[in-house]
Tab-separated table of C-alpha atoms in Angstrom:
chain	number	residue	atom	x	y	z
A	1257	MET	CA	111.098	194.372	180.564
A	1258	ALA	CA	111.375	191.032	178.747
A	1259	ALA	CA	111.913	188.034	181.019
A	1260	THR	CA	113.797	185.779	178.579
A	1261	THR	CA	116.950	186.778	176.708
A	1262	PHE	CA	117.961	184.934	173.546
A	1263	GLU	CA	121.355	185.120	171.865
A	1264	MET	CA	121.923	184.612	168.142
A	1265	ASP	CA	125.069	184.468	166.039
A	1266	GLY	CA	124.415	186.558	162.927
A	1267	SER	CA	127.217	184.872	160.985
A	1268	ILE	CA	125.694	181.392	160.826
A	1269	MET	CA	124.420	179.784	157.608
A	1270	GLU	CA	122.917	182.482	155.365
A	1271	GLY	CA	124.770	185.088	157.452
A	1272	GLY	CA	122.632	188.016	156.304
A	1273	GLY	CA	119.609	190.161	157.096
A	1274	GLN	CA	117.210	187.245	157.272
A	1275	ILE	CA	118.664	186.124	160.637
A	1276	LEU	CA	117.918	189.623	161.965
A	1277	ARG	CA	114.355	189.663	160.630
A	1278	VAL	CA	113.289	186.211	161.874
A	1279	SER	CA	115.069	186.629	165.233
A	1280	ALA	CA	113.645	190.106	165.902
A	1281	ALA	CA	110.086	189.081	164.961
A	1282	LEU	CA	110.082	185.868	167.043
A	1283	SER	CA	111.570	187.673	170.054
A	1284	CYS	CA	109.012	190.465	169.805
A	1285	ILE	CA	106.073	188.028	169.520
A	1286	GLN	CA	107.271	186.033	172.554
A	1287	GLY	CA	108.056	189.118	174.648
A	1288	ALA	CA	111.719	188.131	174.884
A	1289	SER	CA	114.932	190.140	174.511
A	1290	ILE	CA	117.485	189.169	171.889
A	1291	LYS	CA	121.172	189.890	171.472
A	1292	ILE	CA	122.560	189.341	167.958
A	1293	ASN	CA	126.302	189.539	167.316
A	1294	ASN	CA	128.287	189.228	164.050
A	1295	VAL	CA	125.391	190.975	162.278
A	1296	ARG	CA	125.450	190.225	158.522
A	1297	ALA	CA	128.968	188.820	158.836
A	1298	GLY	CA	128.432	186.857	155.605
A	1299	ARG	CA	127.994	189.996	153.485
A	1300	SER	CA	130.544	192.132	151.611
A	1301	THR	CA	129.514	195.118	153.773
A	1302	PRO	CA	128.908	193.551	157.211
A	1303	GLY	CA	126.778	195.176	159.899
A	1304	LEU	CA	123.427	196.947	159.699
A	1305	ARG	CA	122.449	198.665	156.443
A	1306	PRO	CA	119.746	201.388	156.504
A	1307	GLN	CA	116.929	198.941	155.664
A	1308	HIS	CA	117.896	196.541	158.483
A	1309	LEU	CA	118.101	199.408	160.955
A	1310	SER	CA	114.676	200.719	159.825
A	1311	GLY	CA	113.217	197.219	160.317
A	1312	LEU	CA	114.648	196.842	163.821
A	1313	GLU	CA	113.480	200.341	164.792
A	1314	LEU	CA	110.002	199.479	163.511
A	1315	VAL	CA	109.855	196.304	165.637
A	1316	ARG	CA	111.120	198.315	168.640
A	1317	ASP	CA	108.331	200.872	168.085
A	1318	LEU	CA	105.624	198.206	167.666
A	1319	CYS	CA	106.318	196.810	171.123
A	1320	ALA	CA	107.548	199.991	172.913
A	1321	GLY	CA	110.903	198.266	173.257
A	1322	HIS	CA	114.528	199.378	173.443
A	1323	LEU	CA	117.252	198.928	170.809
A	1324	GLU	CA	120.971	199.034	171.592
A	1325	GLY	CA	123.560	199.163	168.785
A	1326	GLY	CA	120.981	200.716	166.474
A	1327	GLU	CA	123.207	202.463	163.942
A	1328	VAL	CA	124.304	201.800	160.370
A	1329	GLY	CA	127.401	199.564	160.361
A	1330	SER	CA	126.748	198.130	163.831
A	1331	THR	CA	127.653	194.415	164.117
A	1332	GLU	CA	125.978	193.804	167.483
A	1333	ILE	CA	122.466	194.721	168.578
A	1334	THR	CA	120.272	194.046	171.598
A	1335	LEU	CA	116.500	194.357	171.282
A	1336	THR	CA	114.440	194.469	174.473
A	1337	THR	CA	110.743	193.995	173.781
A	1338	GLY	CA	107.456	194.954	175.455
A	1339	LYS	CA	103.748	194.549	174.699
A	1340	ILE	CA	102.825	194.749	170.990
A	1341	LYS	CA	100.376	197.593	170.459
A	1342	GLY	CA	98.242	198.253	167.378
A	1343	GLY	CA	98.140	201.693	165.816
A	1344	ASP	CA	99.797	203.712	163.039
A	1345	TYR	CA	103.511	203.257	162.404
A	1346	THR	CA	105.951	204.556	159.788
A	1347	ALA	CA	109.315	203.125	158.718
A	1348	ASP	CA	111.437	204.831	156.075
A	1349	THR	CA	114.721	203.342	154.810
A	1350	LYS	CA	115.476	206.751	153.135
A	1351	THR	CA	117.193	204.635	150.447
A	1352	ALA	CA	116.075	202.020	147.898
A	1353	GLY	CA	116.114	199.497	150.771
A	1354	SER	CA	113.202	197.114	150.322
A	1355	VAL	CA	109.761	197.940	151.765
A	1356	VAL	CA	108.955	194.232	151.350
A	1357	LEU	CA	111.723	193.290	153.791
A	1358	LEU	CA	110.347	195.901	156.233
A	1359	MET	CA	107.005	194.129	155.934
A	1360	GLN	CA	108.662	190.732	156.379
A	1361	VAL	CA	109.972	191.656	159.852
A	1362	SER	CA	106.895	193.588	161.037
A	1363	LEU	CA	103.880	191.618	159.736
A	1364	PRO	CA	104.282	188.594	162.062
A	1365	CYS	CA	104.585	190.998	165.017
A	1366	VAL	CA	101.435	193.035	164.353
A	1367	LEU	CA	99.408	189.818	164.024
A	1368	PHE	CA	99.965	189.446	167.773
A	1369	ALA	CA	99.112	193.066	168.645
A	1370	ASP	CA	96.203	194.155	170.846
A	1371	SER	CA	94.326	195.927	168.003
A	1372	PRO	CA	94.521	196.628	164.226
A	1373	SER	CA	97.670	198.233	162.807
A	1374	VAL	CA	98.499	200.480	159.851
A	1375	LEU	CA	102.120	200.384	158.660
A	1376	CYS	CA	103.407	203.051	156.263
A	1377	LEU	CA	106.606	201.600	154.766
A	1378	LYS	CA	108.897	203.675	152.534
A	1379	GLY	CA	111.881	202.738	150.354
A	1380	GLY	CA	112.310	200.561	147.260
A	1381	THR	CA	109.321	198.558	145.990
A	1382	ASN	CA	111.149	196.831	143.135
A	1383	ALA	CA	114.643	196.366	144.561
A	1384	GLU	CA	117.511	193.923	144.067
A	1385	MET	CA	118.075	191.139	146.619
A	1386	ALA	CA	114.453	191.247	147.820
A	1387	PRO	CA	111.025	190.163	146.550
A	1388	GLN	CA	109.363	192.758	144.317
A	1389	ILE	CA	106.139	194.295	145.660
A	1390	ASP	CA	104.263	192.561	142.819
A	1391	TYR	CA	105.459	189.241	144.263
A	1392	THR	CA	104.140	190.204	147.692
A	1393	LEU	CA	100.705	191.021	146.288
A	1394	THR	CA	100.332	188.030	143.944
A	1395	VAL	CA	102.142	185.211	145.797
A	1396	PHE	CA	103.005	186.045	149.403
A	1397	LYS	CA	99.589	187.475	150.321
A	1398	PRO	CA	97.407	184.528	149.203
A	1399	MET	CA	99.916	182.020	150.596
A	1400	VAL	CA	100.094	183.490	154.131
A	1401	GLU	CA	96.344	184.091	154.203
A	1402	ARG	CA	96.070	180.285	154.371
A	1403	PHE	CA	97.434	180.574	157.942
A	1404	GLY	CA	94.481	182.822	158.873
A	1405	VAL	CA	96.467	186.037	158.367
A	1406	ASN	CA	94.318	189.017	157.400
A	1407	PHE	CA	96.034	192.016	155.795
A	1408	ASP	CA	95.696	194.541	152.976
A	1409	CYS	CA	98.633	196.039	151.125
A	1410	ASP	CA	98.084	199.261	149.190
A	1411	LEU	CA	100.826	200.266	146.748
A	1412	LYS	CA	100.984	204.083	146.863
A	1413	MET	CA	104.199	204.734	144.931
A	1414	ARG	CA	106.773	202.551	143.196
A	1415	GLY	CA	110.425	203.276	143.982
A	1416	TYR	CA	113.561	201.924	142.318
A	1417	TYR	CA	117.303	201.731	142.882
A	1418	PRO	CA	119.127	203.983	143.681
A	1419	LYS	CA	116.600	206.658	144.746
A	1420	GLY	CA	113.909	204.630	146.486
A	1421	GLY	CA	110.924	206.887	147.150
A	1422	GLY	CA	108.392	204.041	147.067
A	1423	GLU	CA	105.584	203.646	149.601
A	1424	ILE	CA	103.154	200.930	150.670
A	1425	ILE	CA	100.422	200.957	153.336
A	1426	VAL	CA	99.878	197.654	155.145
A	1427	LYS	CA	96.694	197.265	157.215
A	1428	THR	CA	96.412	194.251	159.516
A	1429	ASN	CA	94.008	192.746	161.994
A	1430	PRO	CA	95.408	190.772	164.928
A	1431	VAL	CA	94.770	187.022	165.253
A	1432	LYS	CA	94.221	184.853	168.323
A	1433	GLN	CA	96.230	181.998	166.783
A	1434	LEU	CA	97.558	180.991	163.350
A	1435	THR	CA	96.094	177.950	161.590
A	1436	PRO	CA	98.457	175.258	160.284
A	1437	VAL	CA	98.521	174.665	156.520
A	1438	THR	CA	98.842	171.609	154.303
A	1439	LEU	CA	100.163	172.279	150.811
A	1440	THR	CA	101.101	168.945	149.290
A	1441	GLU	CA	99.136	168.739	146.012
A	1442	ARG	CA	100.717	170.744	143.193
A	1443	GLY	CA	98.353	169.785	140.347
A	1444	THR	CA	99.112	171.009	136.825
A	1445	ILE	CA	100.156	174.507	135.746
A	1446	THR	CA	97.024	176.085	134.264
A	1447	LYS	CA	98.114	179.619	133.402
A	1448	ILE	CA	101.118	181.896	133.156
A	1449	TYR	CA	100.837	185.668	133.176
A	1450	GLY	CA	102.786	188.702	134.277
A	1451	ARG	CA	103.929	192.228	133.596
A	1452	ALA	CA	107.052	193.761	132.135
A	1453	PHE	CA	107.424	197.391	133.187
A	1454	VAL	CA	109.373	200.549	132.510
A	1455	ALA	CA	109.267	203.721	134.593
A	1456	GLY	CA	110.658	207.229	134.269
A	1457	VAL	CA	112.582	208.097	131.121
A	1458	LEU	CA	113.097	204.520	129.918
A	1459	PRO	CA	111.486	203.618	126.543
A	1460	HIS	CA	108.371	201.404	126.408
A	1461	LYS	CA	110.189	199.177	123.889
A	1462	LEU	CA	112.236	197.737	126.789
A	1463	ALA	CA	109.046	196.372	128.367
A	1464	LYS	CA	107.914	194.871	125.055
A	1465	ASP	CA	111.327	193.232	124.513
A	1466	MET	CA	111.390	191.734	128.036
A	1467	SER	CA	107.854	190.382	127.587
A	1468	ALA	CA	108.489	188.898	124.130
A	1469	ALA	CA	111.767	187.261	125.232
A	1470	ALA	CA	110.095	185.691	128.296
A	1471	VAL	CA	107.227	184.268	126.216
A	1472	ARG	CA	109.656	182.817	123.647
A	1473	TYR	CA	111.749	181.208	126.385
A	1474	ILE	CA	108.763	179.633	128.189
A	1475	ARG	CA	107.303	178.394	124.884
A	1476	LYS	CA	110.380	176.179	124.348
A	1477	GLU	CA	109.324	174.094	127.354
A	1478	ILE	CA	105.566	174.703	127.739
A	1479	LYS	CA	103.908	174.598	124.323
A	1480	ASP	CA	100.154	174.569	124.851
A	1481	LEU	CA	99.450	177.103	127.596
A	1482	TYR	CA	98.095	180.606	127.101
A	1483	ILE	CA	100.743	183.087	128.271
A	1484	ASN	CA	99.824	186.724	128.861
A	1485	ILE	CA	102.665	189.059	129.833
A	1486	GLN	CA	101.654	192.698	129.585
A	1487	ALA	CA	104.211	195.362	128.648
A	1488	VAL	CA	103.393	198.458	130.697
A	1489	ARG	CA	104.700	201.955	131.340
A	1490	GLU	CA	104.209	202.922	134.993
A	1491	LYS	CA	102.205	206.125	135.470
A	1492	LYS	CA	104.321	209.137	136.383
A	1493	ASP	CA	102.294	209.866	139.519
A	1494	GLU	CA	102.632	206.239	140.689
A	1495	SER	CA	106.386	205.740	140.325
A	1496	PHE	CA	109.497	207.603	141.469
A	1497	GLY	CA	112.701	207.502	139.411
A	1498	ASN	CA	113.707	205.208	136.546
A	1499	GLY	CA	113.450	201.444	136.506
A	1500	ASN	CA	112.551	198.402	134.453
A	1501	GLY	CA	111.857	194.775	135.202
A	1502	ILE	CA	109.522	191.848	134.810
A	1503	ILE	CA	107.490	189.547	137.048
A	1504	LEU	CA	106.041	186.238	135.838
A	1505	ILE	CA	103.366	184.264	137.678
A	1506	ALA	CA	102.245	180.657	137.225
A	1507	GLU	CA	99.099	179.206	138.808
A	1508	SER	CA	98.277	175.529	139.297
A	1509	SER	CA	94.994	173.611	139.203
A	1510	THR	CA	95.085	173.291	143.023
A	1511	GLY	CA	95.584	177.037	143.650
A	1512	CYS	CA	99.354	177.060	144.130
A	1513	VAL	CA	101.047	180.255	142.927
A	1514	PHE	CA	104.657	180.606	141.793
A	1515	ALA	CA	106.530	183.654	140.587
A	1516	ALA	CA	109.856	184.781	139.220
A	1517	SER	CA	111.236	188.215	138.513
A	1518	ALA	CA	114.224	190.100	137.201
A	1519	LEU	CA	115.235	193.755	137.180
A	1520	GLY	CA	116.927	195.629	134.367
A	1521	LYS	CA	120.383	197.076	134.873
A	1522	LYS	CA	122.445	199.514	132.878
A	1523	GLY	CA	124.163	197.696	130.014
A	1524	VAL	CA	122.003	194.535	130.242
A	1525	TYR	CA	119.835	193.753	127.197
A	1526	ALA	CA	116.079	193.626	127.841
A	1527	ASP	CA	115.904	190.160	126.213
A	1528	LYS	CA	118.334	188.839	128.804
A	1529	VAL	CA	116.188	190.203	131.664
A	1530	GLY	CA	113.091	188.491	130.215
A	1531	CYS	CA	114.913	185.172	129.730
A	1532	GLU	CA	116.378	185.289	133.250
A	1533	ALA	CA	112.887	185.588	134.791
A	1534	ALA	CA	111.493	182.891	132.471
A	1535	GLU	CA	114.212	180.382	133.396
A	1536	MET	CA	113.633	181.129	137.088
A	1537	LEU	CA	109.890	180.475	136.700
A	1538	LEU	CA	110.439	177.206	134.833
A	1539	ARG	CA	112.987	176.079	137.427
A	1540	ASN	CA	110.375	176.633	140.139
A	1541	THR	CA	107.713	174.588	138.352
A	1542	ARG	CA	109.941	171.611	137.415
A	1543	HIS	CA	110.339	170.303	140.993
A	1544	ASN	CA	106.570	169.768	141.426
A	1545	GLY	CA	106.551	171.572	144.771
A	1546	CYS	CA	103.698	173.812	145.939
A	1547	VAL	CA	105.777	176.922	146.649
A	1548	ASP	CA	108.634	178.572	144.789
A	1549	GLU	CA	112.136	179.046	146.209
A	1550	TYR	CA	111.331	182.590	147.420
A	1551	MET	CA	108.103	181.697	149.240
A	1552	GLN	CA	109.714	178.635	150.811
A	1553	ASP	CA	111.646	180.464	153.545
A	1554	GLN	CA	108.899	183.063	154.105
A	1555	MET	CA	106.509	180.274	155.218
A	1556	ILE	CA	108.803	179.090	158.029
A	1557	ILE	CA	107.974	181.710	160.704
A	1558	PHE	CA	104.216	181.199	160.172
A	1559	MET	CA	104.600	177.396	160.331
A	1560	ALA	CA	106.574	177.761	163.572
A	1561	LEU	CA	103.885	179.939	165.203
A	1562	ALA	CA	100.830	177.998	163.943
A	1563	ASN	CA	98.710	175.833	166.227
A	1564	GLY	CA	99.293	172.336	164.855
A	1565	THR	CA	101.199	170.499	162.140
A	1566	SER	CA	101.907	172.167	158.791
A	1567	ARG	CA	103.164	170.249	155.743
A	1568	ILE	CA	104.489	171.950	152.620
A	1569	ARG	CA	105.772	170.357	149.427
A	1570	THR	CA	108.787	172.224	148.045
A	1571	GLY	CA	111.725	171.997	145.696
A	1572	PRO	CA	115.331	171.856	146.971
A	1573	LEU	CA	115.720	173.613	150.327
A	1574	THR	CA	117.395	176.994	149.949
A	1575	LEU	CA	120.016	178.249	152.393
A	1576	HIS	CA	117.510	180.950	153.419
A	1577	THR	CA	114.992	178.229	154.350
A	1578	GLN	CA	117.556	176.189	156.268
A	1579	THR	CA	118.549	179.355	158.147
A	1580	ALA	CA	114.934	180.288	158.957
A	1581	ILE	CA	114.299	176.761	160.289
A	1582	HIS	CA	117.454	176.931	162.433
A	1583	VAL	CA	116.472	180.316	163.922
A	1584	ALA	CA	112.855	179.225	164.511
A	1585	GLU	CA	113.959	176.057	166.311
A	1586	GLN	CA	116.460	178.019	168.426
A	1587	LEU	CA	113.935	180.662	169.507
A	1588	THR	CA	110.703	178.628	169.759
A	1589	LYS	CA	109.608	175.104	170.623
A	1590	ALA	CA	108.673	174.429	166.971
A	1591	LYS	CA	110.023	171.172	165.523
A	1592	PHE	CA	110.785	170.840	161.810
A	1593	THR	CA	111.506	167.738	159.749
A	1594	VAL	CA	112.501	167.698	156.082
A	1595	THR	CA	112.065	164.539	154.008
A	1596	LYS	CA	112.295	163.673	150.326
A	1597	ALA	CA	108.873	163.302	148.692
A	1598	GLU	CA	108.356	159.702	147.551
A	1599	ASP	CA	105.175	159.845	145.451
A	1600	GLN	CA	104.752	159.346	141.692
A	1601	ASP	CA	104.792	163.089	140.922
A	1602	SER	CA	108.037	163.793	142.792
A	1603	ASN	CA	111.594	163.862	141.526
A	1604	GLU	CA	114.963	164.064	143.312
A	1605	ASP	CA	114.383	167.771	144.027
A	1606	THR	CA	110.961	167.399	145.709
A	1607	HIS	CA	110.848	167.695	149.499
A	1608	ILE	CA	108.269	167.863	152.287
A	1609	ILE	CA	108.823	170.370	155.097
A	1610	GLU	CA	106.789	169.412	158.160
A	1611	CYS	CA	106.507	171.533	161.295
A	1612	GLN	CA	104.888	170.930	164.637
A	1613	GLY	CA	104.020	174.567	165.420
A	1614	THR	CA	104.137	176.119	168.875
A	1615	GLY	CA	100.490	177.232	168.837
A	1616	MET	CA	101.430	180.789	169.825
A	1617	THR	CA	98.434	182.527	171.394
A	1618	ASN	CA	97.908	186.280	171.240
A	1619	ALA	CA	97.921	187.267	174.916
A	1620	ASN	CA	97.243	190.910	173.967
A	1621	LEU	CA	93.769	190.190	172.584
């Protein structure tokens, strides 16, 4: 039985699933209970959706805990946590709910387990309102590995809205402590690449149109860089259902990685999807930060747990990042400060997020 009980208002700030994920993970890692009310009060359909419930059930299973209020639509939950044990675990949203968001809540927990873990996560791999799995593999993975995180992510099957049916296998080794990171030198953008994809019955021409439109859009602003965006058809045995989309990646001379993506929808021209992703990528390289707007908030929990001071150069702080900082400061002794960057390469959008981490030690190892 957990000794400490935290309480969190799920309606504050971002008011969505992120409060659940950060709160549940930090409680689990610290062996504390948490009660969250007003769950997802800021959303058009408040309360737990299938993917949030799957994530909470996964955290409960990882630490042999107890979950009250664990049903779809519930607006109040209590999670009582125990010791985090390694092993094989499965979580299935049974919808197109994002496997990446399942990983977001569970990965920090299994880092503090007593032995290696294998997570089989099922749902949508390329879903709306969540990072695409390609983002996780190309941006999230190398960025969090800087904290000393060690994990492999094997993409078994792609799944799209509305059917889902995707699957990833995440293998992790526990850590004793996380290392703080300093990411303050952006350097210059050295290459841009990516993939535009179609799956199922959709024509390959859609992928070509998305790719060509993205290249044209980027070329207006960045003239002299080689841009390679492949137009691919997903193999039938590696994707479930129909879907199309694009992910674009930019790398800098100092090893920073940025990405942007967009998914096709019925009635939306492929060119528009390509241009949407291209504008997003350019927006995330203009501020001269070292992480994009989607990686920004995902760094916060690792900064809070790390042993020492982390400093990260970013663009404007997103509401997701502000929310993650608020939750981390409420549930841990981590201290964050955000200041405007004042060097010659910065502009009015460039910020430095600094965190004095708690130095969480894995007591299970």
